[in-house]
Every structure is written in C-alpha cells, then in structure tokens.
Amino acid sequence: MESAPGPDDGSQSQATESQDGTESPGACGPGPESTSLGSAPEGALQVDSEVHNPAGRDDEVQQRVARAMEVVRRRTNWAIAGGLLPIPGFDILAIAGVQLAMLRELSVHYGVPFQRNLAKSLTTTLLGSVLPYAVGAGLAGSIAKVMPVLGWGVGLAAVSALAGAATHATGLVFVQHFESGGTFLDFDPVATREFFRREFDAARNRGGSSSAGSA
C-alpha cells in the first residue's frame, strides 16, 4: 500500500499501486467520465481556450482547472528548487521525482489511475520533443556546478530554468488531457508535441517560472 503525495504537496488521498506501477485513484477525485469535455479529434488536444482561459466555462470546471493549475505551479516551483541542488546528477533525479509526484497528484485530482512506469516514459518522451536544447542545457548546467564560482552560478541558473520550464509544460499538457477525459493509457505524446514545445519555450523565456495567469 503506497500513499499518494503527503502533506507537502497537499494531497491526503491514498492510492494502491500494483506491480506494473498502476495506482487506483482516491475516492475524492472526480473521474474522467464526470469531467470529460469530449475527446479531441484525431488525438489532438484542445489546448489554449481549455487550460489558459477557463473563465467561460461553468463554475465547477473553473474550480477544478484552477486547483489543477495550482498543483502545476507548486510543483514547478519545487522543480526550480531541485535545479538549485549543488551536486551534479542529484539535481536531475530530484527534478524527475518532482514531475512524477506532480502527475500522481493530478491523477488523484482527476480520478485517473496513476501508472508510474508509463508516466516516466511519457515525461521522457515529452522532454525529447525539445531536444537538443533540453538535454544539452541540462547536462551542461549540471556539470558546470562542479566549476568554481562562475560555473557554479551559471549551472544553477541553467538547470533551474530548464526544470521549471519542463515541469510547467508537462503539467499543462496533462491537465488538458485529463480534462478531456483521458488517462495515461491513451495519452499521445506526438499529438501534444507542439503544445509542449510552445509552453516550454514560453516558460523558459520567463526563467522557468509558471505563468501566473495560466489558470
């Protein structure tokens, strides 16, 4: 029996994980049947008006999206903090852990079974859509931390910005997917590639921070 994210990430729900990494969501989360906005045609996401501008939708949906975006903002800040870890390699592991915790928290919020192994694979695939910048900047920044003074500062800034941008973009992609009634099993990283790249670039230009107006 594995607990869903603890008090530090605001989730009190319990989830049971099977050997293949699948967790059953807590009872408090709304299931995809009750939240579906309709499947996107040809697997494409209906992105901007759904996630960035929920004001024209009913109160229940607005509140649900607002809570989900708060999860994304909080986890983005944690990822940025993870990028500040001074030990090369540990920073990248910490960032990956924050992203998985974010996806687990979102899955509980939307009543979607969490599949850890699949979530790892999907986040890796999404990050691959912004190669070579993401990997190059991330590794270079992490390695630069071992250099005295200037290299250390540059490394911290590079990894933190990358961590924040990647986590923010990943969160928005999955909020939209879960709002459309999707699960980890039917998530198509190819269909979300352009949206992910756009949100990644926008967040990177802000220094990795999550947009205050996203919800």
Short mmCIF file of C-alpha atoms in Angstrom, two decimals:
data_model
loop_
_atom_site.label_atom_id
_atom_site.label_comp_id
_atom_site.label_asym_id
_atom_site.label_seq_id
_atom_site.Cartn_x
_atom_site.Cartn_y
_atom_site.Cartn_z
CA MET A 1 0.00 0.00 0.00
CA GLU A 2 1.58 3.25 -1.13
CA SER A 3 0.34 6.64 -0.04
CA ALA A 4 -0.33 9.34 -2.56
CA PRO A 5 1.68 12.58 -2.11
CA GLY A 6 1.98 13.62 1.51
CA PRO A 7 1.22 16.88 3.30
CA ASP A 8 3.99 18.71 1.49
CA ASP A 9 2.10 18.52 -1.78
CA GLY A 10 -1.37 18.97 -0.42
CA SER A 11 -2.80 15.52 -1.16
CA GLN A 12 -4.34 13.33 1.53
CA SER A 13 -5.68 10.62 -0.80
CA GLN A 14 -4.48 7.05 -0.59
CA ALA A 15 -3.62 5.01 -3.67
CA THR A 16 -2.82 1.37 -4.18
CA GLU A 17 -0.01 0.57 -6.62
CA SER A 18 0.28 -2.76 -8.41
CA GLN A 19 3.46 -4.39 -9.59
CA ASP A 20 3.20 -2.73 -13.02
CA GLY A 21 3.13 0.71 -11.39
CA THR A 22 -0.63 1.29 -11.62
CA GLU A 23 -2.37 3.04 -8.74
CA SER A 24 -6.08 3.30 -8.14
CA PRO A 25 -7.12 6.92 -7.51
CA GLY A 26 -8.60 8.09 -4.23
CA ALA A 27 -12.36 8.30 -3.95
CA CYS A 28 -12.36 12.08 -3.68
CA GLY A 29 -11.12 12.75 -7.21
CA PRO A 30 -13.66 13.29 -10.00
CA GLY A 31 -13.46 10.51 -12.56
CA PRO A 32 -12.86 11.19 -16.23
CA GLU A 33 -16.46 10.24 -17.00
CA SER A 34 -17.70 13.15 -14.93
CA THR A 35 -15.11 15.63 -16.21
CA SER A 36 -14.86 14.81 -19.89
CA LEU A 37 -15.05 17.77 -22.24
CA GLY A 38 -15.21 15.48 -25.25
CA SER A 39 -12.39 13.61 -26.92
CA ALA A 40 -10.12 15.71 -29.08
CA PRO A 41 -10.37 14.89 -32.80
CA GLU A 42 -7.59 12.70 -34.15
CA GLY A 43 -5.96 12.67 -30.73
CA ALA A 44 -5.15 16.37 -30.84
CA LEU A 45 -5.64 18.47 -27.72
CA GLN A 46 -7.97 21.46 -27.49
CA VAL A 47 -5.42 23.50 -25.61
CA ASP A 48 -5.42 27.26 -25.27
CA SER A 49 -9.07 28.02 -24.52
CA GLU A 50 -9.43 24.98 -22.27
CA VAL A 51 -6.48 25.42 -19.88
CA HIS A 52 -5.41 29.03 -20.20
CA ASN A 53 -8.88 30.60 -20.27
CA PRO A 54 -11.41 28.59 -18.27
CA ALA A 55 -13.48 31.68 -17.39
CA GLY A 56 -16.16 30.99 -19.97
CA ARG A 57 -16.93 27.55 -18.53
CA ASP A 58 -19.16 26.57 -15.63
CA ASP A 59 -18.06 27.15 -12.05
CA GLU A 60 -17.31 23.51 -11.30
CA VAL A 61 -14.95 23.19 -14.26
CA GLN A 62 -13.30 26.53 -13.49
CA GLN A 63 -12.64 25.47 -9.91
CA ARG A 64 -11.32 22.08 -10.97
CA VAL A 65 -8.92 23.60 -13.51
CA ALA A 66 -7.83 26.24 -11.00
CA ARG A 67 -6.97 23.55 -8.43
CA ALA A 68 -5.08 21.56 -11.06
CA MET A 69 -3.12 24.63 -12.14
CA GLU A 70 -2.22 25.31 -8.52
CA VAL A 71 -0.67 21.83 -8.42
CA VAL A 72 1.31 22.65 -11.56
CA ARG A 73 2.52 25.99 -10.17
CA ARG A 74 3.55 24.47 -6.86
CA ARG A 75 5.38 21.57 -8.47
CA THR A 76 7.08 23.90 -10.94
CA ASN A 77 8.49 25.86 -8.02
CA TRP A 78 9.69 22.61 -6.43
CA ALA A 79 11.39 21.64 -9.69
CA ILE A 80 13.13 25.01 -9.87
CA ALA A 81 14.33 24.46 -6.31
CA GLY A 82 15.54 20.98 -7.29
CA GLY A 83 17.64 22.57 -10.01
CA LEU A 84 19.45 24.52 -7.30
CA LEU A 85 20.89 21.39 -5.70
CA PRO A 86 24.67 21.79 -5.93
CA ILE A 87 25.52 18.13 -6.61
CA PRO A 88 25.58 17.21 -10.32
CA GLY A 89 23.24 14.34 -11.12
CA PHE A 90 21.23 14.62 -7.91
CA ASP A 91 19.55 17.73 -9.28
CA ILE A 92 18.26 15.85 -12.33
CA LEU A 93 17.00 12.98 -10.18
CA ALA A 94 15.21 15.43 -7.90
CA ILE A 95 13.53 17.15 -10.85
CA ALA A 96 12.34 13.83 -12.28
CA GLY A 97 10.90 12.93 -8.88
CA VAL A 98 9.02 16.23 -8.67
CA GLN A 99 7.49 15.69 -12.11
CA LEU A 100 6.30 12.20 -11.22
CA ALA A 101 4.83 13.49 -7.95
CA MET A 102 3.01 16.20 -9.91
CA LEU A 103 1.50 13.65 -12.29
CA ARG A 104 0.44 11.47 -9.39
CA GLU A 105 -1.22 14.41 -7.66
CA LEU A 106 -3.01 15.41 -10.86
CA SER A 107 -4.17 11.83 -11.42
CA VAL A 108 -5.67 11.73 -7.93
CA HIS A 109 -7.35 15.10 -8.55
CA TYR A 110 -8.94 13.81 -11.76
CA GLY A 111 -9.67 10.29 -10.54
CA VAL A 112 -7.30 8.73 -13.08
CA PRO A 113 -5.31 5.58 -12.16
CA PHE A 114 -1.65 6.55 -11.78
CA GLN A 115 0.82 4.41 -13.72
CA ARG A 116 4.30 5.23 -12.54
CA ASN A 117 6.33 3.41 -15.18
CA LEU A 118 4.22 4.77 -18.02
CA ALA A 119 4.37 8.27 -16.55
CA LYS A 120 8.18 8.07 -16.52
CA SER A 121 8.21 7.05 -20.16
CA LEU A 122 5.78 9.77 -21.21
CA THR A 123 7.67 12.57 -19.46
CA THR A 124 10.90 11.40 -21.08
CA THR A 125 9.24 11.39 -24.50
CA LEU A 126 7.84 14.89 -23.97
CA LEU A 127 11.24 16.22 -22.96
CA GLY A 128 12.66 14.62 -26.08
CA SER A 129 10.48 16.93 -28.17
CA VAL A 130 12.63 19.89 -27.11
CA LEU A 131 15.96 18.20 -27.79
CA PRO A 132 18.77 19.02 -28.22
CA TYR A 133 18.33 22.17 -26.13
CA ALA A 134 16.86 20.48 -23.06
CA VAL A 135 19.43 17.72 -22.74
CA GLY A 136 22.33 19.94 -23.73
CA ALA A 137 21.43 22.73 -21.33
CA GLY A 138 20.51 20.34 -18.54
CA LEU A 139 23.68 18.28 -18.66
CA ALA A 140 25.91 21.28 -19.25
CA GLY A 141 24.32 23.15 -16.38
CA SER A 142 24.56 20.18 -14.04
CA ILE A 143 28.22 19.58 -14.91
CA ALA A 144 29.04 23.29 -14.64
CA LYS A 145 28.15 23.15 -10.96
CA VAL A 146 31.49 21.49 -10.23
CA MET A 147 33.35 24.53 -11.59
CA PRO A 148 34.34 27.21 -9.08
CA VAL A 149 32.23 30.34 -8.58
CA LEU A 150 31.12 31.41 -12.08
CA GLY A 151 30.49 27.90 -13.41
CA TRP A 152 28.53 27.03 -10.29
CA GLY A 153 26.26 30.04 -10.64
CA VAL A 154 25.70 29.50 -14.35
CA GLY A 155 24.95 25.83 -13.74
CA LEU A 156 22.36 26.61 -11.09
CA ALA A 157 20.58 29.09 -13.34
CA ALA A 158 20.59 26.80 -16.38
CA VAL A 159 19.28 23.70 -14.63
CA SER A 160 16.66 25.62 -12.64
CA ALA A 161 15.26 27.31 -15.74
CA LEU A 162 15.15 24.02 -17.62
CA ALA A 163 13.50 22.23 -14.69
CA GLY A 164 10.82 24.86 -14.29
CA ALA A 165 10.03 25.08 -17.99
CA ALA A 166 9.81 21.31 -18.48
CA THR A 167 7.68 20.77 -15.38
CA HIS A 168 5.31 23.62 -16.22
CA ALA A 169 4.81 22.43 -19.81
CA THR A 170 4.34 18.82 -18.71
CA GLY A 171 1.74 19.87 -16.16
CA LEU A 172 -0.28 21.88 -18.69
CA VAL A 173 -0.26 19.02 -21.18
CA PHE A 174 -1.63 16.56 -18.65
CA VAL A 175 -4.20 18.96 -17.19
CA GLN A 176 -5.62 19.37 -20.68
CA HIS A 177 -5.52 15.62 -21.33
CA PHE A 178 -7.25 14.74 -18.05
CA GLU A 179 -9.83 17.50 -18.58
CA SER A 180 -10.69 15.82 -21.87
CA GLY A 181 -11.37 12.55 -20.05
CA GLY A 182 -8.04 10.95 -20.96
CA THR A 183 -5.82 8.60 -18.97
CA PHE A 184 -2.16 7.64 -19.05
CA LEU A 185 -3.01 4.73 -21.33
CA ASP A 186 -4.44 6.85 -24.15
CA PHE A 187 -2.01 9.77 -23.86
CA ASP A 188 -0.37 10.54 -27.22
CA PRO A 189 2.91 12.48 -26.79
CA VAL A 190 3.16 13.02 -30.55
CA ALA A 191 -0.18 14.84 -30.65
CA THR A 192 0.90 17.12 -27.79
CA ARG A 193 4.39 17.86 -29.11
CA GLU A 194 3.77 21.35 -30.49
CA PHE A 195 1.79 22.45 -27.44
CA PHE A 196 4.53 21.16 -25.15
CA ARG A 197 7.23 22.96 -27.13
CA ARG A 198 5.30 26.23 -27.10
CA GLU A 199 4.68 26.11 -23.35
CA PHE A 200 8.26 25.00 -22.68
CA ASP A 201 9.67 27.93 -24.68
CA ALA A 202 7.29 30.41 -23.04
CA ALA A 203 8.22 29.22 -19.54
CA ARG A 204 11.94 29.15 -20.40
CA ASN A 205 11.71 32.78 -21.54
CA ARG A 206 10.26 33.58 -18.10
CA GLY A 207 13.22 31.88 -16.45
CA GLY A 208 11.33 28.63 -15.92
CA SER A 209 8.53 30.05 -13.80
CA SER A 210 4.88 29.10 -14.20
CA SER A 211 2.68 31.82 -15.67
CA ALA A 212 0.55 33.50 -13.04
CA GLY A 213 -2.26 33.82 -15.50
CA SER A 214 -2.38 30.25 -16.71
CA ALA A 215 -5.46 29.39 -14.69
#
